[in-house]
Coordinates of C-alpha atoms in Angstrom, one line a residue:
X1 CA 0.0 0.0 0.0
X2 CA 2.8 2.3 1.3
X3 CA 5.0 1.9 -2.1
X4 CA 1.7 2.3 -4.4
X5 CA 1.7 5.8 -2.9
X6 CA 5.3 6.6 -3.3
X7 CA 5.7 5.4 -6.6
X8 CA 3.2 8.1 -8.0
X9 CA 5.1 11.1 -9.1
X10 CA 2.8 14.0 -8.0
X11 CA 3.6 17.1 -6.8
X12 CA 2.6 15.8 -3.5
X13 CA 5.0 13.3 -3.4
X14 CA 8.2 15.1 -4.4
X15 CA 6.9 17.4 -1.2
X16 CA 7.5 14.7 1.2
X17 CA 10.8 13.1 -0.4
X18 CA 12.1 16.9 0.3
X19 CA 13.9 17.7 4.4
X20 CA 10.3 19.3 5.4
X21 CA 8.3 16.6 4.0
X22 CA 10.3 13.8 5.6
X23 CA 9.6 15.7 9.0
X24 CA 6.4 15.9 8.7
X25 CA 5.9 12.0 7.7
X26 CA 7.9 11.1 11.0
X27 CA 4.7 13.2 12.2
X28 CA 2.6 11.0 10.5
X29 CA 3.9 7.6 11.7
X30 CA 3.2 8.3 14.8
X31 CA -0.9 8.3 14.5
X32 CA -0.2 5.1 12.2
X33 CA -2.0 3.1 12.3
X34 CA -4.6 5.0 13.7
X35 CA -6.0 4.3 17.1
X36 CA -8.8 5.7 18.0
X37 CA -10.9 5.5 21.5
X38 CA -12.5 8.4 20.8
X39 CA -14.4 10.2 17.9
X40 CA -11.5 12.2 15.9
X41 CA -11.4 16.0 16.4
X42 CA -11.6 18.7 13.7
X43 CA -8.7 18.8 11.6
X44 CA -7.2 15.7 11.5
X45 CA -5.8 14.4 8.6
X46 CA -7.6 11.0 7.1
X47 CA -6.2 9.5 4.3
X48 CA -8.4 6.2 2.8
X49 CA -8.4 3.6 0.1
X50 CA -10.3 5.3 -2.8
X51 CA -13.1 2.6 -2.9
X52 CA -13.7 3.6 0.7
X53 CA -14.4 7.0 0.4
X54 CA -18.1 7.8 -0.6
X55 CA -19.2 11.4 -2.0
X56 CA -21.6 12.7 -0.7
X57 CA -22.9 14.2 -4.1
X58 CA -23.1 11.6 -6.4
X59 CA -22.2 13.6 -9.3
X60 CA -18.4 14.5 -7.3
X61 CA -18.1 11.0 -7.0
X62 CA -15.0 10.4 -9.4
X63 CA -13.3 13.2 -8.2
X64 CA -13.4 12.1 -4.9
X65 CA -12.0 9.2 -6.0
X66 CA -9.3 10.1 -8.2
X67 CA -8.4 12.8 -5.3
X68 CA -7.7 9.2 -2.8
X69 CA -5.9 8.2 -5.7
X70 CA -3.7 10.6 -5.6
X71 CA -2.7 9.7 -2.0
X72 CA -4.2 13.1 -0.4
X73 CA -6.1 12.9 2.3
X74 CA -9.5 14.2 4.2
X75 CA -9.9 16.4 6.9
X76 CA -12.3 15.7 9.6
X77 CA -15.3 18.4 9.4
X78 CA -17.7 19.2 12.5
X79 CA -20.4 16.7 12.2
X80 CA -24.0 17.1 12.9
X81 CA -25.1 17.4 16.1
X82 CA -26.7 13.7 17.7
X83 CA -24.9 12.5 14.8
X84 CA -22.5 9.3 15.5
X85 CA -18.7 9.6 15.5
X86 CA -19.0 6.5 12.7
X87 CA -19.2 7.2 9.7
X88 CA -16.9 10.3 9.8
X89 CA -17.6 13.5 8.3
X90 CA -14.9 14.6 5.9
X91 CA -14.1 17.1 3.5
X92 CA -11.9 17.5 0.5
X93 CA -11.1 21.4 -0.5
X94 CA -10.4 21.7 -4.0
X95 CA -7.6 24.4 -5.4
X96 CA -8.3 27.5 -6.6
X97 CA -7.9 25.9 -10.2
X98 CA -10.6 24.1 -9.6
X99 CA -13.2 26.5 -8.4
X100 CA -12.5 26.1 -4.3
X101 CA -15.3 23.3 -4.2
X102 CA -15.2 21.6 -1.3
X103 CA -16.3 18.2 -1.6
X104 CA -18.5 16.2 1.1
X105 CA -17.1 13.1 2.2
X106 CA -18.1 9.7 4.6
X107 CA -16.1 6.8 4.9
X108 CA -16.6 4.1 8.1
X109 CA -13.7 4.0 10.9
X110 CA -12.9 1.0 10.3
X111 CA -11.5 2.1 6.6
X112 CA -9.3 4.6 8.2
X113 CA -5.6 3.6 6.6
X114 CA -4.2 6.6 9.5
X115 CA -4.8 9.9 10.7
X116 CA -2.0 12.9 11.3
X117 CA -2.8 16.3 12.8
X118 CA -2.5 19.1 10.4
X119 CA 1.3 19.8 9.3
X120 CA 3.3 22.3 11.7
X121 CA 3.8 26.0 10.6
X122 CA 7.9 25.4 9.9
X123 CA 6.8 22.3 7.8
X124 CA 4.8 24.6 5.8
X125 CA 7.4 27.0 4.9
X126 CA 9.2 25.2 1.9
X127 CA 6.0 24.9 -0.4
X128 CA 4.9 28.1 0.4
X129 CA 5.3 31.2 -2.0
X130 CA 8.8 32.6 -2.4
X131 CA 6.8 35.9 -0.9
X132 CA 5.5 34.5 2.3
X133 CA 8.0 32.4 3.4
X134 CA 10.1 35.4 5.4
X135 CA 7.0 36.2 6.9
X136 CA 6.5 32.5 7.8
X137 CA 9.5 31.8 9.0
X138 CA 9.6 34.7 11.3
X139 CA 6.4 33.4 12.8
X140 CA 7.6 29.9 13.1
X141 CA 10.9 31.1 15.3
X142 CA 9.1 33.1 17.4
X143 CA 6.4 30.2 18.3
X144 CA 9.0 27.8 18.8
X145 CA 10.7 30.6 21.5
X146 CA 7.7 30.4 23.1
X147 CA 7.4 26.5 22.9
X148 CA 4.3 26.7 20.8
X149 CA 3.7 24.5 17.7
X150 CA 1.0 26.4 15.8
X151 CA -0.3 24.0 12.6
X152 CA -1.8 25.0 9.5
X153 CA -5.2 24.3 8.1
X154 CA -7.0 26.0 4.9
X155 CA -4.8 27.0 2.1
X156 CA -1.5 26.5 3.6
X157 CA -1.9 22.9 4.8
X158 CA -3.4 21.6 1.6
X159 CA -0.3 23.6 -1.0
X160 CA 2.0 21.6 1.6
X161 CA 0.1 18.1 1.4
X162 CA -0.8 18.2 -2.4
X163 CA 1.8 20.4 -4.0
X164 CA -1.0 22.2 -5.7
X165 CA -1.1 26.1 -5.8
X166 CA -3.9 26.6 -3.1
X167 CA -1.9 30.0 -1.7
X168 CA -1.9 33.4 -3.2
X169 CA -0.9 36.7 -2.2
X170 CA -3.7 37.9 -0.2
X171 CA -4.4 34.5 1.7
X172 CA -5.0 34.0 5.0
X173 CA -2.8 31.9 6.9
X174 CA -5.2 29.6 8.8
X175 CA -3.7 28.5 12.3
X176 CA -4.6 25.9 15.0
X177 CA -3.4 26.6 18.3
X178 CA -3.4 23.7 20.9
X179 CA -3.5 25.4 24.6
X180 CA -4.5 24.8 28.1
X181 CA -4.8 27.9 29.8
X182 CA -5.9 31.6 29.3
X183 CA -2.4 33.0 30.1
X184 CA -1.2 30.8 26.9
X185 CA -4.3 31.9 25.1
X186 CA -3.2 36.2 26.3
X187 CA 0.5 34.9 24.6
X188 CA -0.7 33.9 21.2
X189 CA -2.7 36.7 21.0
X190 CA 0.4 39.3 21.4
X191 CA 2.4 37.3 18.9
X192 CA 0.2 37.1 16.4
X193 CA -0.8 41.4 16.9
X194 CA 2.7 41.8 16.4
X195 CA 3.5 39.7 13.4
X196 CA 0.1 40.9 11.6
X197 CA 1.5 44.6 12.3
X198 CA 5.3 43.7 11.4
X199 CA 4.4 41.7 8.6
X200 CA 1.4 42.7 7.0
X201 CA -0.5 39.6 6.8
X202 CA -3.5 38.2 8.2
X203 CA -3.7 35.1 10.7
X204 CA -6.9 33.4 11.3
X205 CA -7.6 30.3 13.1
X206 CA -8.5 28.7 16.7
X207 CA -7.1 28.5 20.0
X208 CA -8.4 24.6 20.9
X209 CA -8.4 23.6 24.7
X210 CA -7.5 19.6 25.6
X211 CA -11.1 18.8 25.8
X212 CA -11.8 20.0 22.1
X213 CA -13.8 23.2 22.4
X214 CA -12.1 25.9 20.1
X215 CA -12.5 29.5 19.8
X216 CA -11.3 32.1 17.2
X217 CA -8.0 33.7 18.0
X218 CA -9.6 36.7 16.7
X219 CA -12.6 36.6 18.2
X220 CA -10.7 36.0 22.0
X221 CA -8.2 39.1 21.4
X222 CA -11.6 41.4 21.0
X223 CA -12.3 41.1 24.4
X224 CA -16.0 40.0 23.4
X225 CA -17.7 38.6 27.0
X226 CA -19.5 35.7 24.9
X227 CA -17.6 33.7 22.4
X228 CA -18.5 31.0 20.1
X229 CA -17.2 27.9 21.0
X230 CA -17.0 25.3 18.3
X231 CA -16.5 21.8 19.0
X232 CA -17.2 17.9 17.0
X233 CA -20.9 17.9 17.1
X234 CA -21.6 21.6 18.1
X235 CA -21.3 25.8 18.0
X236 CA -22.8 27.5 20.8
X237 CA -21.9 30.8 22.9
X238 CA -20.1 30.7 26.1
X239 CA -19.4 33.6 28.2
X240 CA -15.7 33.8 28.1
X241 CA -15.4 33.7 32.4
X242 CA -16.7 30.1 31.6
X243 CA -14.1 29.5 29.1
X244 CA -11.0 28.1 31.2
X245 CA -13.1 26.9 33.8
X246 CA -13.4 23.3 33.3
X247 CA -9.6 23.2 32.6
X248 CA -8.7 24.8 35.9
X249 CA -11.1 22.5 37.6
X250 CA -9.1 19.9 36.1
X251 CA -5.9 21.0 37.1

């Protein structure tokens, strides 16, 4: 199965014969093969035999396929709520080229070939535009001075899995934050202030707590008192004194 997928020359896999690439594949061994004791969050990476991955339009049904083909993978989308964790809830963002469709996907657990988090920010930097990658770079040094290990979802994580031009100049660079605590939450904030300011480029993305709940970076830094809170199965608003609180109960 493994030297099916290496054998096939796309763009995707001259990424991961390259210093970044093999990085983030030692990344990937590690959720290989995947166990799972509990439903898979948003954002993981899900890669599948193609005959295992059903469209949920009929009529995308050979793209979804040839896209498995191709070795790429899924990412795990918030399901329904009520809905079971099996089958999982997937999607498939097509490039640019191909008119950003994003493409509906189920597929049983037990189909699951493995799972990966989303590639870390410095993994990111090689496949990026020649134009971004200062900016990127800065960003990753400063993260990793802080012991943070920011990954990238939306345009930037699929231009480093595929190889295909999903990044342009006036992209946002989409960011998942794991953290445990409002002090590493007030942290990220100032960093990314300062790099939007120095740089000139716009970070989106979540700050996700252990349990799973996630909140918009953005959305935290305003101050609002309510914030919506996204998790598996649901969005809600949560007053943001309730945020931490289970955590700190916790610890």
């Amino acid at each position: 199965m493994h030297s099916r997928h290496r054998a096939r020359a796309t763009p995707g896999a001259r990424w991961a014969r390259n210093g970044a690439g093999a990085r983030w594949r030692r990344t990937c061994r590690r959720w290989w093969p995947p166990a799972m004791p509990e439903p898979l969050r948003r954002h993981t990476l899900v890669w599948l035999p193609p005959q295992a991955a059903h469209a949920v339009a009929p009529v995308q049904a050979a793209r979804v396929r040839a896209w498995f083909e191709q070795g790429h993978p899924a990412i795990v989308a918030r399901r329904p709520a009520a809905a079971p964790a099996d089958p999982l809830h997937l999607g498939v963002p097509l490039p640019p080229a191909e008119g950003k469709q994003r493409l509906a996907v189920r597929a049983a657990v037990a189909d699951v070939l493995r799972i990966a988090p989303p590639p870390a920010l410095e993994h990111s930097i090689a496949g990026a535009p020649a134009a971004w990658r200062p900016a990127l770079a800065a960003l990753a040094h400063r993260a990793h001075a802080l012991d943070l290990v920011p990954r990238v979802f939306g345009a930037f994580c699929w231009q480093t899995l595929t190889g295909l031009a999903y990044v342009h100049e006036t992209s946002d660079l989409d960011l998942l934050w794991e953290i445990d605590s409002a002090a590493q939450a007030d942290v990220i904030v100032r960093l990314l202030d300062e790099w939007e300011r120095r740089h000139r480029r716009r970070a989106d993305g979540e700050l996700r707590l252990p349990d799973g709940r996630a909140v918009s970076w953005r959305e935290y830094a305003a101050g609002a008192t309510r914030l919506l809170v996204k998790t598996e199965d649901d969005a809600r608003l949560v007053a943001r004194a309730d945020l931490f609180a289970a955590q700190q109960v916790a610890a």
